[in-house]
Coordinates of C-alpha atoms in Angstrom, one line a residue:
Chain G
X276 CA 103.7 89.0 72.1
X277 CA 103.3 86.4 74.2
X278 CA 103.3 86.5 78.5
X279 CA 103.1 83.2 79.9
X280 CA 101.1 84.1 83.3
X281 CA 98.6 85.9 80.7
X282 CA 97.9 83.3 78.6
X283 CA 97.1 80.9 81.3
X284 CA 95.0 83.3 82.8
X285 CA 92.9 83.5 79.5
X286 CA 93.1 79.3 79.1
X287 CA 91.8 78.6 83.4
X288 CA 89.3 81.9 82.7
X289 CA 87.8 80.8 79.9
X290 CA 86.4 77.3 81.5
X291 CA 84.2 79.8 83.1
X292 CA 80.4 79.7 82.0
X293 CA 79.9 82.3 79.9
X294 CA 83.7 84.0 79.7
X295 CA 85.0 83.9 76.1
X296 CA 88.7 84.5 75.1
X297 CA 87.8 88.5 74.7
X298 CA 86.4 88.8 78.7
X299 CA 89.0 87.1 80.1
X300 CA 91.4 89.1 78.3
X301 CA 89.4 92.4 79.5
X302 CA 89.3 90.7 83.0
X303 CA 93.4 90.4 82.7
X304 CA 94.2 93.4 82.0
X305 CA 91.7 95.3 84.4
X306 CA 93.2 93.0 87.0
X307 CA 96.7 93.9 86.1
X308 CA 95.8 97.9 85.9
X309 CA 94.2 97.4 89.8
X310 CA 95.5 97.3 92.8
X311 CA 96.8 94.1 93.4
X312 CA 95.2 93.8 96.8
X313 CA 91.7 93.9 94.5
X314 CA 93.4 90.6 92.7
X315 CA 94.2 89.1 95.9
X316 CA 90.4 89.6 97.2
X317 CA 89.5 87.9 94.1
X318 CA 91.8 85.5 94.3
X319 CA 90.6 84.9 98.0
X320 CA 86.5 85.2 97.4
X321 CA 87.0 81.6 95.2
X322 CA 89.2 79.9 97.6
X323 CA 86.9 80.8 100.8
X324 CA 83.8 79.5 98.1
X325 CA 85.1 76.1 97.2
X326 CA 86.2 75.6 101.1
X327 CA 83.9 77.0 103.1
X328 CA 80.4 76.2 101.2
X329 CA 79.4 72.5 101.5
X330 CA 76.3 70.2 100.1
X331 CA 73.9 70.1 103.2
X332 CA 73.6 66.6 104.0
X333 CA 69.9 66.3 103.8
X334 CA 68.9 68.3 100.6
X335 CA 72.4 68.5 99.0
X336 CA 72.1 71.8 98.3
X337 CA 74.7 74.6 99.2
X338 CA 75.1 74.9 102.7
X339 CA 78.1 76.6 104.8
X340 CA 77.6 74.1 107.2
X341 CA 76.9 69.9 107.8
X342 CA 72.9 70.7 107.6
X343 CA 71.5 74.0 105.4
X344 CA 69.6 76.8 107.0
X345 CA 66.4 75.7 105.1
X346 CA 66.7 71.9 106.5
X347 CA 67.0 73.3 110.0
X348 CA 64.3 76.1 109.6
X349 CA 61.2 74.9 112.3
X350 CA 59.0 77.3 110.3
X351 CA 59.2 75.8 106.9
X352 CA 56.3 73.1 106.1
X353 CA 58.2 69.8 106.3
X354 CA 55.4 68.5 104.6
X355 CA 56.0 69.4 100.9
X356 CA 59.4 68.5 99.2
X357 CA 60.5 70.5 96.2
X358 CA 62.8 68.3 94.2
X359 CA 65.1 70.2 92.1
X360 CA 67.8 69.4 89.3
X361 CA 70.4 71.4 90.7
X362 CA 71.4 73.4 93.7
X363 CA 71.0 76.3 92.0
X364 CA 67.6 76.1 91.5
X365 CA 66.7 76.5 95.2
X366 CA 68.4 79.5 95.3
X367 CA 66.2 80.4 92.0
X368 CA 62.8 79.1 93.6
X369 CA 63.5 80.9 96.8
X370 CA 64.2 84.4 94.8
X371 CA 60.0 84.1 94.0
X372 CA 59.3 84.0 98.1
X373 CA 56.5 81.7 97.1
X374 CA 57.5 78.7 98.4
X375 CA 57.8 77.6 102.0
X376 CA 58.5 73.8 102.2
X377 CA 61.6 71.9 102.1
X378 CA 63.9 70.9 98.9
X379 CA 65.4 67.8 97.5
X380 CA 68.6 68.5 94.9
X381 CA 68.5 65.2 92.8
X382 CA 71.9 66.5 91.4
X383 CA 71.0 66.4 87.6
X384 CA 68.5 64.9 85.2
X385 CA 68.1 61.6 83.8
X386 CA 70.0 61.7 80.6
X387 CA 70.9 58.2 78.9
X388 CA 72.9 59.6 75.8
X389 CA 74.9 61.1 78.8
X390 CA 75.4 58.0 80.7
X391 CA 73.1 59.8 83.8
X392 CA 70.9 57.0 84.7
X393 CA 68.7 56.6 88.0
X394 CA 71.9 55.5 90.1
X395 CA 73.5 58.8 89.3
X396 CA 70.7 61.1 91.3
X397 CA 70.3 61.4 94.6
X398 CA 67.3 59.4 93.8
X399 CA 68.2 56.5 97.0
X400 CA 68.3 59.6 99.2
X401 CA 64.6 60.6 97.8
X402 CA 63.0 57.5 98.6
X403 CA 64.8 57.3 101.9
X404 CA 63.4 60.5 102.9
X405 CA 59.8 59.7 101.5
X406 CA 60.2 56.6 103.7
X407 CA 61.5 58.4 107.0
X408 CA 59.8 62.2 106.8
X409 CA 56.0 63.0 107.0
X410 CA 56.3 64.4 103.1
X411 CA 52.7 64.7 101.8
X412 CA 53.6 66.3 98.8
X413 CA 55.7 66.0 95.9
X414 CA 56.4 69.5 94.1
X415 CA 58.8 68.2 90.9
X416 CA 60.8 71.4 90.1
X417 CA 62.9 69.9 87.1
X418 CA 63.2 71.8 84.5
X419 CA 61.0 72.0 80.9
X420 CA 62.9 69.7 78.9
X421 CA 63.5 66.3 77.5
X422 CA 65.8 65.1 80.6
X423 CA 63.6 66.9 83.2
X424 CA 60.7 65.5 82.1
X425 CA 61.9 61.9 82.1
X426 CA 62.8 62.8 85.4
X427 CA 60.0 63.6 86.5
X428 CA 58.1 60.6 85.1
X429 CA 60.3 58.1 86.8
X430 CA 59.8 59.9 90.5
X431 CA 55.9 59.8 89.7
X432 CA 56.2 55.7 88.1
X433 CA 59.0 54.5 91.1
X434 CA 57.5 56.2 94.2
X435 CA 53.9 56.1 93.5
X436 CA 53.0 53.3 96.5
X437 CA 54.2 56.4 99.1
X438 CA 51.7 57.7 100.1
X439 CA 52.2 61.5 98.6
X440 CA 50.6 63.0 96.2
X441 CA 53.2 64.6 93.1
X442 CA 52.7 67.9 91.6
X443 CA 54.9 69.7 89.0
X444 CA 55.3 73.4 87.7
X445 CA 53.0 74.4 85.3
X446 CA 53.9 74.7 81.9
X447 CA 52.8 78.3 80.5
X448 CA 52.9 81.4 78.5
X449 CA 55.6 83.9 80.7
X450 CA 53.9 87.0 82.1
X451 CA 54.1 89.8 80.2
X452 CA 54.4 87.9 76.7
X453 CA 51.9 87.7 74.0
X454 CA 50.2 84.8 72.5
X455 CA 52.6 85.6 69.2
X456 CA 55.5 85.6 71.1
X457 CA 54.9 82.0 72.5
X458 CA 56.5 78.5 70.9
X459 CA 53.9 75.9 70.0
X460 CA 54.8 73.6 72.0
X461 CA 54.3 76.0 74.9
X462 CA 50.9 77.3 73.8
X463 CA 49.6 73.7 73.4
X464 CA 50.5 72.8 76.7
X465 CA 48.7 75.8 77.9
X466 CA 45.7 75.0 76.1
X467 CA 45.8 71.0 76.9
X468 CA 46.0 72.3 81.2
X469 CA 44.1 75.4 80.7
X470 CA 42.4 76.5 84.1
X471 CA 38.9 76.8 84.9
X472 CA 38.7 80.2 86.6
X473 CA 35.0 80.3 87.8
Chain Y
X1265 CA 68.3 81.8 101.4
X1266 CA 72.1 83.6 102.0
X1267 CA 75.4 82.5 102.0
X1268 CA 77.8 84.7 103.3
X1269 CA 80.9 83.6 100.8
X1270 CA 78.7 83.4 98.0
X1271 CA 77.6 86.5 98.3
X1272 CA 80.9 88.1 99.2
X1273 CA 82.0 85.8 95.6
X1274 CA 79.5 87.6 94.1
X1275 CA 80.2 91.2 94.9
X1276 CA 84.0 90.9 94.1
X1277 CA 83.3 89.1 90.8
X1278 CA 80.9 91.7 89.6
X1279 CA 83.6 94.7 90.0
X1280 CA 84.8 92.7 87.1
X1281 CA 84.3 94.1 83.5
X1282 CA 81.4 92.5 81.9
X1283 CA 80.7 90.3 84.7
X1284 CA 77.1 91.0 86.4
X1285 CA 75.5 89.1 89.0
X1286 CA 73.7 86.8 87.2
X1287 CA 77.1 86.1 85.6
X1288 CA 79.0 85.9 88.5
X1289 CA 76.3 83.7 90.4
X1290 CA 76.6 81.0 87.4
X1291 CA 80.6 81.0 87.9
X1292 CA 80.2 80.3 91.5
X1293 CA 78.0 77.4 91.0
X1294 CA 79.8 76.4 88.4
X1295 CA 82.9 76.5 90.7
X1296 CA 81.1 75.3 93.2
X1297 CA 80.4 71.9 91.4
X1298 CA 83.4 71.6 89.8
X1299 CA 86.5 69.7 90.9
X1300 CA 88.2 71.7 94.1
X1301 CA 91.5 71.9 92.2
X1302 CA 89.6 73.6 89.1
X1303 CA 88.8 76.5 91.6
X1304 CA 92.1 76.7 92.8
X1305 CA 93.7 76.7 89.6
X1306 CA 91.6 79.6 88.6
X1307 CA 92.7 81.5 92.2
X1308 CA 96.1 80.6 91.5
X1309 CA 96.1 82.0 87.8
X1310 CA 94.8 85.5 89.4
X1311 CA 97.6 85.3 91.6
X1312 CA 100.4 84.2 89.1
X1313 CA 99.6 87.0 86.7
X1314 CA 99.8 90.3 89.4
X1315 CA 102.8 88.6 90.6
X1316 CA 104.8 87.9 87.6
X1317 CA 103.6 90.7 85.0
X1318 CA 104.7 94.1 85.7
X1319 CA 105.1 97.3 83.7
X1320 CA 108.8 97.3 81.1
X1321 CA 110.9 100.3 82.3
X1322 CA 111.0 101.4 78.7
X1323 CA 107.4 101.2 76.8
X1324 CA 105.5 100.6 80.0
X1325 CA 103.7 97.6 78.6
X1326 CA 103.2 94.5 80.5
X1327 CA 105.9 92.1 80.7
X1328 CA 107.5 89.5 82.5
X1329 CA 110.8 91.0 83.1
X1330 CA 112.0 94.6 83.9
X1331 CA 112.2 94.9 80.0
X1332 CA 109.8 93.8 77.5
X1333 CA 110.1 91.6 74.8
X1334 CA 109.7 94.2 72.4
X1335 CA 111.7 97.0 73.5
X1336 CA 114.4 94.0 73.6
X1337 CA 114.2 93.0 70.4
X1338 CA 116.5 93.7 67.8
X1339 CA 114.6 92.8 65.1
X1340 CA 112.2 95.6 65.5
X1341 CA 112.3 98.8 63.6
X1342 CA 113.6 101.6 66.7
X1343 CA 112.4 104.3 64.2
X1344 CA 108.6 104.2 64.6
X1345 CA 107.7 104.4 68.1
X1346 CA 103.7 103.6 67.8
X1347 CA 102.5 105.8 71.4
X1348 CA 99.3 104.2 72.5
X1349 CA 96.5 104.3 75.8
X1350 CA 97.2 101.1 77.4
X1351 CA 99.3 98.0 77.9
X1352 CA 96.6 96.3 76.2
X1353 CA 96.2 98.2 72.9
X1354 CA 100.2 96.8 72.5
X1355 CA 97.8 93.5 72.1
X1356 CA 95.3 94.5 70.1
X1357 CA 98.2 96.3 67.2
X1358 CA 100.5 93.2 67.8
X1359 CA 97.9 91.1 66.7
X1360 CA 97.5 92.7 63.4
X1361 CA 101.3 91.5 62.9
X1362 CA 101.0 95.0 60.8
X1363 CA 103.7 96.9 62.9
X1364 CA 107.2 96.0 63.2
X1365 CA 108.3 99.3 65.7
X1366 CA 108.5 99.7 69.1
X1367 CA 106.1 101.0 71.7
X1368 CA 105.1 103.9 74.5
X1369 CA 102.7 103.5 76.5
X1370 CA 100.6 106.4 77.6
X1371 CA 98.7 105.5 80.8
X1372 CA 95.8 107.0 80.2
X1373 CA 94.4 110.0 77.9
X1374 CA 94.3 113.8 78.9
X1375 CA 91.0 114.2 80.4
X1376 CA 90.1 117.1 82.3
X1377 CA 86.6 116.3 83.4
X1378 CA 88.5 113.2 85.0
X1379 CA 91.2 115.7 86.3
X1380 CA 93.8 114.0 84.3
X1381 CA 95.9 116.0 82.8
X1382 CA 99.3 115.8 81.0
X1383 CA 101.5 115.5 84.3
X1384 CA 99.3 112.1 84.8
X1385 CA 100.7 110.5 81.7
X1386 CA 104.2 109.3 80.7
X1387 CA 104.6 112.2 78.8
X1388 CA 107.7 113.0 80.3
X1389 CA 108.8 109.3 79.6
X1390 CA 108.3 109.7 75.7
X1391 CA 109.9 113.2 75.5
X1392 CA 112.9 111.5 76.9
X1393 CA 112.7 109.0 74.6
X1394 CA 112.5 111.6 71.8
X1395 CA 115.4 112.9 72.9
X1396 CA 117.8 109.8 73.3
X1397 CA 116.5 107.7 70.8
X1398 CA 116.7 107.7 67.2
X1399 CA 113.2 108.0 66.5
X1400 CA 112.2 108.9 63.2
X1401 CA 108.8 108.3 63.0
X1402 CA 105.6 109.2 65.8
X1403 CA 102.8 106.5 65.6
X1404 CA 100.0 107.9 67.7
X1405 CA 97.5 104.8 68.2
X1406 CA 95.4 106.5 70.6
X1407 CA 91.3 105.8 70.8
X1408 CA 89.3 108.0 68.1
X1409 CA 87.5 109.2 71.3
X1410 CA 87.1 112.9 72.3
X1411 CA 90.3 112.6 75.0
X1412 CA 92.6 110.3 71.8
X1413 CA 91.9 113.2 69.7
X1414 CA 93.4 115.7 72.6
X1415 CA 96.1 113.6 73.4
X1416 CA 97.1 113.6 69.4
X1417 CA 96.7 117.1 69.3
X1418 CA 99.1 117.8 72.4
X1419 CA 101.8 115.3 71.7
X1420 CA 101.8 117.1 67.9
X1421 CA 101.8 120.2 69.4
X1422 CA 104.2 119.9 72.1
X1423 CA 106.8 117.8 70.4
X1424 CA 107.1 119.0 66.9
X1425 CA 110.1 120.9 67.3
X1426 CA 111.9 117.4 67.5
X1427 CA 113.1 116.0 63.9
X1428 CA 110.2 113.5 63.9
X1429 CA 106.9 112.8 61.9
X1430 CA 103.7 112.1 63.3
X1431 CA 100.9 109.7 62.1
X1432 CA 98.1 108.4 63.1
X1433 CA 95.4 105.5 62.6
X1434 CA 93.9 106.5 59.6
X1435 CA 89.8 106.5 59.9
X1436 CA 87.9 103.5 59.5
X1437 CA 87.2 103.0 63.0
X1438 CA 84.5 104.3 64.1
X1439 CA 84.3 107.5 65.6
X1440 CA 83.6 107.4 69.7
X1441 CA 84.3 103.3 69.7
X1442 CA 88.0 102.0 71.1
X1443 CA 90.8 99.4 69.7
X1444 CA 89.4 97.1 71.6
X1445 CA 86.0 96.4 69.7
X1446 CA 87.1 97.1 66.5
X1447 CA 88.3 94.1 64.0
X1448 CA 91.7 93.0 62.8
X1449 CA 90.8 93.7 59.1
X1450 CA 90.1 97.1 60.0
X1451 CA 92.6 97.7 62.3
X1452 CA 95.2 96.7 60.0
X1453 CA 94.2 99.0 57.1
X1454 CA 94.2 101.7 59.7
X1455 CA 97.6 100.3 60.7
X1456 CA 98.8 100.1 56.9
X1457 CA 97.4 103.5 55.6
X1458 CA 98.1 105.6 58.8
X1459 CA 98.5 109.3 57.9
X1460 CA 101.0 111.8 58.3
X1461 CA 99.4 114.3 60.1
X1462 CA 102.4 117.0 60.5

């Protein structure tokens, strides 16, 4: 049995992070048993998301308008730039309420087997705004791996004659987990930066 | 941080089946990243399939005309008429390519606790059909759930003064789960050794 509109459905659906042939089929058929006005708000939510939500022009994170609400904040600390992969991540970062400074998306992660080199970033924009703002600090938010880490080195290696200092996420065991439970690589990283505590 | 059509994304996305918020919050970055057509495309898919599919006149399955494929097709046995749940179990039994009959769909199971009862299903439909058609057999591919097992019971008991026999799925799926999480090799055993229940 085979319904064109369906399939197509299941084929554009499935590009989805994280949607496999079975959900989108589930998805299908929930639609098609719902009110079509609930299709139509769906149909709506994605087009109002790709048109109405921007990259801010300073950070390049999400932003309904030119500038983000964070960029135009007076009360965050201008003086401590978070530089994150992805725009994502601020939203992730800002979830912990532990952070009050500014952010820099750098749009990815250097990654030569992908082609991603340090004309890719948004790495021009970085040293524009380390040149023009009164940024005293350097908080690298790149993630744990291979590609972030690189990242992170070249920042630290290309901008080091500004004159900020550069700090980076600890590396760690997660709260709540056991020593057991931790990777090796993890635990020796903990061990290597362990913390004096008095 | 909030952005009002990424959170309005968010809350029609997770009305979806299987679709949470950290789901739905990866799909709208993803979307959000992608190409603007991509997101389109996937708008216009949503809108395509409540447009075009609606329910056949005859089986009440989905299709893309008045009648369905099935119920048009003359190479399919018109004695067996395999009564099922929902449009999408037609699917799930097609894709066993163990049945060569037609279809009824149900709409549902009786449920009192959900206050539905037998005037909410097309039970009307099928007794119509039991009448004017020359039906020799009663599939009944309902779930093995509490409300399938009523629904059996009442379509035996109602409708066994006409000069048909009932069957069912035989057991091998597991009691209290649905057709739709239960695998093809079991489903078509079920399909292939279906019992004769009256």
């Amino acid at each position: 049995m085979f319904l064109k509109e369906l399939e197509s459905f299941i084929e554009i659906f499935t590009r989805l992070p994280g949607i496999g042939e079975k959900s989108a089929r589930r998805i299908a058929f929930y639609l098609l048993r719902s009110d079509k006005e609930e299709a139509q708000k769906l149909a709506k939510s994605i087009i109002n998301l790709i048109e109405k939500i921007q990259f801010c022009e300073i950070c390049g994170g999400f932003s309904s308008e030119p500038i983000c609400e964070i960029c135009k904040d007076e009360k965050r600390n201008r003086e401590i730039l978070c530089i994150v992969e992805d725009p994502s991540d601020i939203f992730i970062i800002e979830s912990t309420q532990e952070f009050n400074g500014i952010y820099h998306v750098l749009m990815g992660a250097l990654s030569p087997l992908d082609g991603i080199g340090p004309e890719n970033l948004r790495l021009k924009e970085l040293e524009e705004r380390l040149k023009k703002e009164n940024i005293k600090e350097c908080f690298i938010a790149t993630n744990p791996t291979l590609e972030g880490d690189a990242t992170a080195d070249y920042i630290v290696r290309n901008y080091s004659h500004y004159p900020v200092i550069f700090s980076r996420l600890t590396h760690g065991i997660p709260t709540g987990s056991t020593l057991e439970f931790t990777d090796k690589h993890t635990l020796s990283i903990s061990i290597k930066n362990r913390m004096i505590i008095k």
